[in-house]
XYZ file of C-alpha atoms in Angstrom:
461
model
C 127.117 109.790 8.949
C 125.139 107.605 7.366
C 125.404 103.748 5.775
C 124.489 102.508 2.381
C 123.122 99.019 1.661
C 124.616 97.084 -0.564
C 124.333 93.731 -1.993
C 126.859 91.240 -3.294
C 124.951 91.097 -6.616
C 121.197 91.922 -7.784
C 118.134 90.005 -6.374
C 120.149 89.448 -2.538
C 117.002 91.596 -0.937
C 118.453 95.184 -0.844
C 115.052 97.185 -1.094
C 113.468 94.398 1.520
C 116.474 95.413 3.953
C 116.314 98.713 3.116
C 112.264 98.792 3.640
C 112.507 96.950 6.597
C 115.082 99.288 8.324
C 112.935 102.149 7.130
C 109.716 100.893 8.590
C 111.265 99.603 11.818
C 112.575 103.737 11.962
C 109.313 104.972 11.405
C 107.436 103.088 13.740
C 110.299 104.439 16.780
C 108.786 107.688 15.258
C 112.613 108.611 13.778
C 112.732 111.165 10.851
C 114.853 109.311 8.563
C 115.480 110.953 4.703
C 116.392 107.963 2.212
C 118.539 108.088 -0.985
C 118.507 105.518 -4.051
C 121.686 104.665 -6.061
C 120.794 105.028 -9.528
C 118.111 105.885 -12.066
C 115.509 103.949 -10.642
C 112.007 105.361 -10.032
C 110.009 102.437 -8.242
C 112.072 102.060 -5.416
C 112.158 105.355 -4.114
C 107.799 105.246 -4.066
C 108.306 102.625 -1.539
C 110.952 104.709 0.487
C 108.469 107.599 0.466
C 105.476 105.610 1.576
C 107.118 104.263 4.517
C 109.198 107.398 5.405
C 106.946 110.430 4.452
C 109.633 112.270 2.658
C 110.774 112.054 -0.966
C 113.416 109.760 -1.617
C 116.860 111.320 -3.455
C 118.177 109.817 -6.523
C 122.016 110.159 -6.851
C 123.336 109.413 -10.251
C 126.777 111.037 -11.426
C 125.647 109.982 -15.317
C 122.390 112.022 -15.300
C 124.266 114.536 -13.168
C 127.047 114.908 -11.302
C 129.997 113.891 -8.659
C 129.676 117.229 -6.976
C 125.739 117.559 -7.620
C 125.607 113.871 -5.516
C 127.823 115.480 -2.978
C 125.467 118.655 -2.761
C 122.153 116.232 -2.466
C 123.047 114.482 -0.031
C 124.175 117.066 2.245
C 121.584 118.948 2.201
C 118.994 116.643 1.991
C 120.166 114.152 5.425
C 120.947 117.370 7.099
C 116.729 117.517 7.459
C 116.448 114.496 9.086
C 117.473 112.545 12.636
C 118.481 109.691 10.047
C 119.704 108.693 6.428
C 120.034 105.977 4.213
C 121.484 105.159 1.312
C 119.947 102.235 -1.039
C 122.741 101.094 -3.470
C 122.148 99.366 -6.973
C 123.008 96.031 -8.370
C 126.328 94.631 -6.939
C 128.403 96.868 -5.017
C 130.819 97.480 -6.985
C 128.516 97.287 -10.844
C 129.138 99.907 -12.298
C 129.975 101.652 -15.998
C 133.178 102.273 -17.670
C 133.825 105.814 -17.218
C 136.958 107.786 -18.680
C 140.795 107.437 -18.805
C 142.369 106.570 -15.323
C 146.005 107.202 -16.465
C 147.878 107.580 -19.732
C 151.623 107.756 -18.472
C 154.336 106.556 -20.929
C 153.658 103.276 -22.331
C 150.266 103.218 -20.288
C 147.383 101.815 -21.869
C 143.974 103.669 -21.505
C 141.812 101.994 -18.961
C 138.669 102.781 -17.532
C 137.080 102.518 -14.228
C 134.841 100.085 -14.598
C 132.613 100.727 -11.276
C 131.880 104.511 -11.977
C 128.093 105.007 -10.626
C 128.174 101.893 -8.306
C 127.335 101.878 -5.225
C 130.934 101.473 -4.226
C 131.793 104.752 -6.233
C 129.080 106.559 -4.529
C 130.154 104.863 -1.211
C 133.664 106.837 -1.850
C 132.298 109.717 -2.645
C 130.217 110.548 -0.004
C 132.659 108.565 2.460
C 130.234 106.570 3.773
C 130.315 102.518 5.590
C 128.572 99.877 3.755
C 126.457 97.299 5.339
C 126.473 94.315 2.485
C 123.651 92.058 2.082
C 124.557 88.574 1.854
C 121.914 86.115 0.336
C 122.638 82.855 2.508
C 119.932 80.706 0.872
C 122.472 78.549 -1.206
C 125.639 79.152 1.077
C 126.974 78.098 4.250
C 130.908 77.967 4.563
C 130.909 79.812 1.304
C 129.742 83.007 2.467
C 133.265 83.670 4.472
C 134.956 83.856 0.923
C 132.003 86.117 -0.418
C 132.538 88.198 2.492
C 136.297 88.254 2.552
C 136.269 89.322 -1.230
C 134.299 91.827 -1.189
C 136.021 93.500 2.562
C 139.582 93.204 0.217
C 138.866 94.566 -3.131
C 138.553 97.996 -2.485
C 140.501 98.979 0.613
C 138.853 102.087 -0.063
C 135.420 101.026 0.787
C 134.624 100.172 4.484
C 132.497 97.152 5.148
C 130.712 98.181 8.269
C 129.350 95.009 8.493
C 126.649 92.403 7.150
C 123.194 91.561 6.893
C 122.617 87.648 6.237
C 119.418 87.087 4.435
C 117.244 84.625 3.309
C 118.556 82.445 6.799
C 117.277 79.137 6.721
C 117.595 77.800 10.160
C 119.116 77.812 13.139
C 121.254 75.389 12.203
C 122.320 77.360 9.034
C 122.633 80.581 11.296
C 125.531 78.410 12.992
C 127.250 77.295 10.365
C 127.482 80.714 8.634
C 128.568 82.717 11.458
C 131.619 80.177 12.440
C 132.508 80.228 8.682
C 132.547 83.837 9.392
C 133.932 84.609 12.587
C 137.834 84.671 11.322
C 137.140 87.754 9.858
C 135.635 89.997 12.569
C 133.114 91.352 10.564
C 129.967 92.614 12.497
C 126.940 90.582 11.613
C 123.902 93.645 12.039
C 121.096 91.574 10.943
C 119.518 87.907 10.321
C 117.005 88.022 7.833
C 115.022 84.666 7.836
C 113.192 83.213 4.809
C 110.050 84.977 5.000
C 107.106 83.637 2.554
C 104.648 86.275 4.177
C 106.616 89.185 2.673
C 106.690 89.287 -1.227
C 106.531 92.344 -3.451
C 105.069 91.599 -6.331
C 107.014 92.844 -10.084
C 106.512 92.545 -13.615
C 107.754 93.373 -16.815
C 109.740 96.939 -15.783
C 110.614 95.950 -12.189
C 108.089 95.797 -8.741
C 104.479 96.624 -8.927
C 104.521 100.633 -7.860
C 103.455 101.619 -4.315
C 99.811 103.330 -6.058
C 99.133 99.780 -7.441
C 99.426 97.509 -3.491
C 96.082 97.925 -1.979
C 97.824 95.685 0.851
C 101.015 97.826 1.201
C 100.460 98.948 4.785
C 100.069 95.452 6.031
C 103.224 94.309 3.897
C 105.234 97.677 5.747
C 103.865 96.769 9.036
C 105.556 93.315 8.807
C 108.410 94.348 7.968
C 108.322 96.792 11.058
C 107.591 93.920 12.604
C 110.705 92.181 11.385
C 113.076 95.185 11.616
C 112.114 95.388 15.297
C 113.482 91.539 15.730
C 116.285 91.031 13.623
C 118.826 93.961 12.921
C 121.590 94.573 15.767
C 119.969 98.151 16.692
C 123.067 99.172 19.324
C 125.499 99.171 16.409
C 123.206 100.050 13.607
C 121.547 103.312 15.041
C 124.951 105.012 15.759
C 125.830 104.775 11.848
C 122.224 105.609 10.634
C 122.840 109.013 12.907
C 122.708 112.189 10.602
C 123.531 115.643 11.780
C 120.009 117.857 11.348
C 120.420 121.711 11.149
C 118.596 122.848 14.228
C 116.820 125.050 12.180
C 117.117 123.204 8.380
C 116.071 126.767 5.619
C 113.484 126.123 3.858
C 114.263 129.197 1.106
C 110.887 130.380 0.319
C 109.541 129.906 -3.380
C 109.169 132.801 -5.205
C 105.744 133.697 -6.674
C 103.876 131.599 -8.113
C 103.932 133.096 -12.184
C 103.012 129.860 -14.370
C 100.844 126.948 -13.985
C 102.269 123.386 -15.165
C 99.756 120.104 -15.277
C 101.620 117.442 -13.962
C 99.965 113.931 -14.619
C 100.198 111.484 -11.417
C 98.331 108.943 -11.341
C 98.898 105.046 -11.692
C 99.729 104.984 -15.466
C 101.996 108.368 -14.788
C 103.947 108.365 -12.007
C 107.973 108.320 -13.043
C 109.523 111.715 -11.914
C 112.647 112.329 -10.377
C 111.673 114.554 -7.204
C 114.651 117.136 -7.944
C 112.599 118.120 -11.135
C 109.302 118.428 -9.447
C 111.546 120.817 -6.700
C 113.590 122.811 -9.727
C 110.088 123.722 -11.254
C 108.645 125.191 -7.983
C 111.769 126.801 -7.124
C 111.567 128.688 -10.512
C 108.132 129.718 -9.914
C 105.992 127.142 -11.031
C 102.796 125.951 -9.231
C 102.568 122.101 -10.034
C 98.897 120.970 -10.432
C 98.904 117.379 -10.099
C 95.916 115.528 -12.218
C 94.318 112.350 -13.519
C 94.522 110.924 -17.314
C 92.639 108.365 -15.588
C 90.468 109.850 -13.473
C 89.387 113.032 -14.479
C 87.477 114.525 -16.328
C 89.205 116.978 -18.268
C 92.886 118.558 -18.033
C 92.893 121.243 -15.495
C 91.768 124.663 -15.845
C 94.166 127.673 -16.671
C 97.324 126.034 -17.244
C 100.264 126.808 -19.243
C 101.563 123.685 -19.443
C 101.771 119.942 -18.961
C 104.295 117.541 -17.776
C 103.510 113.948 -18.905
C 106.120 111.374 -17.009
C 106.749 107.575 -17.261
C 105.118 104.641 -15.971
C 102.685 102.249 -17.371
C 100.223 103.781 -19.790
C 100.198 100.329 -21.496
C 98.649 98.338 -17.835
C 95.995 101.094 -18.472
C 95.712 101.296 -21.656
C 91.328 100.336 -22.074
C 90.774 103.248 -18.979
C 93.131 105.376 -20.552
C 91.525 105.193 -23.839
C 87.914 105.172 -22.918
C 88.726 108.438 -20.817
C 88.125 110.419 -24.395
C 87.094 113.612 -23.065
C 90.946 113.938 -21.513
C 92.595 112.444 -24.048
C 90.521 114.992 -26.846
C 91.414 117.790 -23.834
C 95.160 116.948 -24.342
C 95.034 116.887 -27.899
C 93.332 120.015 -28.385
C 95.758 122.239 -26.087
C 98.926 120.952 -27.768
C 97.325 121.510 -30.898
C 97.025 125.002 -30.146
C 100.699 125.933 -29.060
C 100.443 124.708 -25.403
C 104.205 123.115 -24.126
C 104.312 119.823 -23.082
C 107.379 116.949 -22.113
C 106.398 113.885 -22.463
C 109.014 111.057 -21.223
C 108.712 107.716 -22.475
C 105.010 106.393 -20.682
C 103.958 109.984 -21.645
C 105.698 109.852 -24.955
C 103.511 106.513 -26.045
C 100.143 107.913 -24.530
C 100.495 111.133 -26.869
C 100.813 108.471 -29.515
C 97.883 107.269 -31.776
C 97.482 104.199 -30.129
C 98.987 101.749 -27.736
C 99.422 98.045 -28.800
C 99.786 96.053 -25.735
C 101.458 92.449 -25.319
C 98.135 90.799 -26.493
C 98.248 92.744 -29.597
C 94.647 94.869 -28.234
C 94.860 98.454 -30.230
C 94.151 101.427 -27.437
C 93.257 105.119 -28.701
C 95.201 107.809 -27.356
C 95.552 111.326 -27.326
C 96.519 111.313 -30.967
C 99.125 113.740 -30.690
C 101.963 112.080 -32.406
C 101.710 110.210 -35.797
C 102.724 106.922 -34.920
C 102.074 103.981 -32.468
C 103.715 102.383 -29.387
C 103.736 98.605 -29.543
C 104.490 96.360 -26.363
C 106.808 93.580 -26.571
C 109.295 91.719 -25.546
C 112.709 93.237 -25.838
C 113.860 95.270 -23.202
C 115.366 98.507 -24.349
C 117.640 99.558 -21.326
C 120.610 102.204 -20.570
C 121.921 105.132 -20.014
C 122.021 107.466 -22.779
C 124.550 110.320 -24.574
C 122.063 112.408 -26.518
C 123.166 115.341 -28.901
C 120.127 117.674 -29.887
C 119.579 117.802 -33.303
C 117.371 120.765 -33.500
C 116.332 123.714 -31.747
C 113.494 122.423 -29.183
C 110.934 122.768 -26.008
C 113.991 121.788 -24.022
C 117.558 122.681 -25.440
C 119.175 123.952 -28.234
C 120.374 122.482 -31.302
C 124.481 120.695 -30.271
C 123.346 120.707 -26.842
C 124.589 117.249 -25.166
C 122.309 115.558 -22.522
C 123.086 112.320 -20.577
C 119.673 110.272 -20.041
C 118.087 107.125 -19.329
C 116.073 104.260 -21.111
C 114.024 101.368 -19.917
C 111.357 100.535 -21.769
C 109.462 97.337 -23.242
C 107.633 99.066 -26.055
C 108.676 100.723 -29.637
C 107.044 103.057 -32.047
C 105.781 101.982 -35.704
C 107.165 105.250 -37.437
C 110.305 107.184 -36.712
C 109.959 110.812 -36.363
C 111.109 112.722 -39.604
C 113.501 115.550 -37.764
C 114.113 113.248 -34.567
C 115.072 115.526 -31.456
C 118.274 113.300 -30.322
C 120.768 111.511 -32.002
C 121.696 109.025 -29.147
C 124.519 106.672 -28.303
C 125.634 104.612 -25.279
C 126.769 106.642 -22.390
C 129.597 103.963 -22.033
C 131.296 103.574 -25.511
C 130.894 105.225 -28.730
C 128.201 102.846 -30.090
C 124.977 104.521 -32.112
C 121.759 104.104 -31.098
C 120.170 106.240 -33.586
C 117.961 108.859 -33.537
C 114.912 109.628 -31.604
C 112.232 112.267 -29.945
C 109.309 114.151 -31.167
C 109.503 117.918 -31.260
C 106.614 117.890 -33.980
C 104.568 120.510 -32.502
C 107.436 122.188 -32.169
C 105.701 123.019 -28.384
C 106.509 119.108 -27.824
C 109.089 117.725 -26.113
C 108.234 113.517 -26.213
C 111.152 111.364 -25.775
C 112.054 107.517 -24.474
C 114.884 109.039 -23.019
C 114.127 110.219 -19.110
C 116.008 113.048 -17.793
C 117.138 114.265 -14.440
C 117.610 118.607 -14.721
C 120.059 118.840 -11.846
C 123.057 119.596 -13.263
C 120.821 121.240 -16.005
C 118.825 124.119 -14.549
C 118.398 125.728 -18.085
C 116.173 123.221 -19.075
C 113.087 123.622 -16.646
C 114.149 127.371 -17.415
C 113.567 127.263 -21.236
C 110.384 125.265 -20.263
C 109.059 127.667 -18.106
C 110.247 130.673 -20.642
C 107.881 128.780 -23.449
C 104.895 128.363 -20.814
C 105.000 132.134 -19.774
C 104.110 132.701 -23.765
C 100.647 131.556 -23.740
């Protein structure tokens, strides 16, 4: 058992329930193993810092219904507790696939596919559903009652009212309420203490909040106060293995430099696992801080993030970014996704139009500005590459604010929208050919034989 949080519609205060139920767990000293909804990387780095343990992403477009199914269990089977984080509205999802063509049926599509309601079915799981109250009062009985009805195959364990502004507004929402017998499991007030600060891709990562234990505290502080703990605990219960396996790894037969810092620090933590479980010791480094790349690798592993925040350190770190250079140059692998794609670029051009060196790697530049590129992605392989052969069909992810000045020659993907048919056109380096850089961020669990052809190409040098 566990519950996912959901919210009526984006901005309610999901991640501040979520992080608040999390650090109210953590300070009873409960295990608790978290999961995100989604292809979002920032949020799980603040379930991690509060719970210890790597937060799950579970997204049937970058991998699977049964992969989700597999995750889960054997992930919250580690831990006293588990939670589920949802995305957008509950029930926001894609359009996915034909749902019937009978005689004289039209074609229709599901139109919540990778919701949080369609990962609420899947894994069978309650819903608590965050309300924000900060513009309702009688309303929120007809929010409720909407959202309890549409589905009948989605149970509405109960709500969370946030963003409460008084006592007197407490009242009025729970009579408006009370016809419908939902369970009310928490009372979020309107807090101006407990902000979390965002920007142009989303919040400010955890690396970047010199006051993030204060912020976590509080809201330990709050959990303790204002969720209904007798009902709530019962549904956050998971069922740990008395002895969870922990397979061992197998020897250790290839060395890949994984950049984490705060310019680098996107990575879905299934990838980071797949490459260890196929015999790869991870050395985590610097492009920051140190002051070359390490010693003995094989290969390198550049992620996203924000390169462009750090663009002047970045740039004046020259002995790492010749390092870099000089080891692609001579035949070493390396995947670069989208922040790691633009720093093996020429130069960054943030917003203010400042030019940054970089590692030179790629002939063409990655420009800051202001139109969101954001989805997820179908992407056929138009070449033989680091990663996957030529045909080969990869679902993905984009969200990015910058674009490059020159379009590679022999792109790596020719992309479209997951959703329909439309083009996107073509993109990726594979120039070294021992170069995998791409906007487009992928998760390998349904797709072992990628980290596998990686490793393969590593072993060579």
């Amino acid at each position: 058992m566990s519950v996912i949080i959901a919210g009526e519609r984006s901005g309610v205060g999901k991640t501040t329930v979520t992080l608040t139920l999390l650090a109210s767990l953590r300070r009873r000293d409960r295990s608790v193993q978290s999961f995100k909804v989604g292809p979002d990387y920032i949020d799980p780095m603040f379930h991690q810092h509060v719970t210890g343990l790597p937060c799950r992403n579970l997204d049937p477009v970058l991998t699977s219904e049964a992969y989700i199914q597999q995750c889960f269990a054997r992930h919250s089977q580690l831990s006293e507790y588990a939670l589920v984080e949802g995305v957008m509205g509950l029930f926001d999802g894609i359009g996915h696939g034909a749902l019937g063509m009978g005689h004289g049926q039209e074609k229709q599509k599901s139109t919540d596919f990778a919701s949080t309601a369609h990962i609420a079915r899947l894994l069978d799981l309650p819903v608590v559903l965050v309300i924000d109250c900060s513009r309702l009062s009688g309303s929120v009985a007809a929010i409720a009652h909407g959202y309890q009805s549409f589905d009948q195959r989605i149970k509405i364990a109960g709500l969370v009212l946030n963003r409460v502004g008084s006592d007197r507004h407490l009242s009025l929402l729970k009579d408006s309420l009370e016809p419908l017998q939902l369970p009310i499991l928490g009372v979020l007030r309107r807090q101006d203490n407990i902000t979390i600060p965002d920007r142009h891709l989303g919040l400010v990562p955890t690396a970047e909040l010199p006051e993030l234990n204060a912020l976590i505290d509080r809201l330990a502080d709050l959990g303790d106060t204002c969720f209904d703990w007798q009902h709530l605990l019962p549904l956050l219960k998971s069922k740990p293995l008395p002895h969870p396996p922990h397979p061992p790894h197998p020897p250790s037969s290839v060395k890949i430099a994984v950049a984490r810092d705060r310019a680098f620090n996107f990575y879905y933590q299934d990838n980071l696992d797949l490459l260890q479980q196929l015999g790869a010791e991870l050395v985590f480094w610097s492009p920051l801080e140190d002051a070359a790349i390490p010693k003995d690798i094989q290969g390198m592993y550049f992620g996203g993030g924000f390169p462009e925040v750090f663009a002047q350190q970045l740039a004046e770190n020259t002995s790492v970014r010749d390092g870099v250079k000089t080891a692609i140059i001579k035949g070493m692998p390396a995947i670069a996704e989208c922040g790691g794609l633009m720093y093996l670029c020429e130069q960054i051009i943030d917003f203010e139009g400042k030019s940054w060196a970089m590692a030179g790697v790629l002939p063409t530049s990655a420009v800051m500005g202001g139109r969101l590129t954001l989805g997820y992605r179908r992407a056929v392989a138009l070449q033989d590459n680091l990663l996957v052969k030529a045909g080969t069909t990869v679902n993905g992810h984009e969200f990015h604010r910058s674009h490059l000045t020159l379009t590679p020659t022999q792109p790596l993907f020719e992309t479209s929208r997951y959703d329909c048919d439309e083009n996107m056109g073509c993109e990726g380096w594979g120039l070294p050919a021992n170069v995998h850089a791409s906007y487009v961020h992928l998760h390998w669990g349904e797709s072992g034989e990628i980290p596998q052809q990686f490793l393969k190409e590593c072993r060579k040098l």
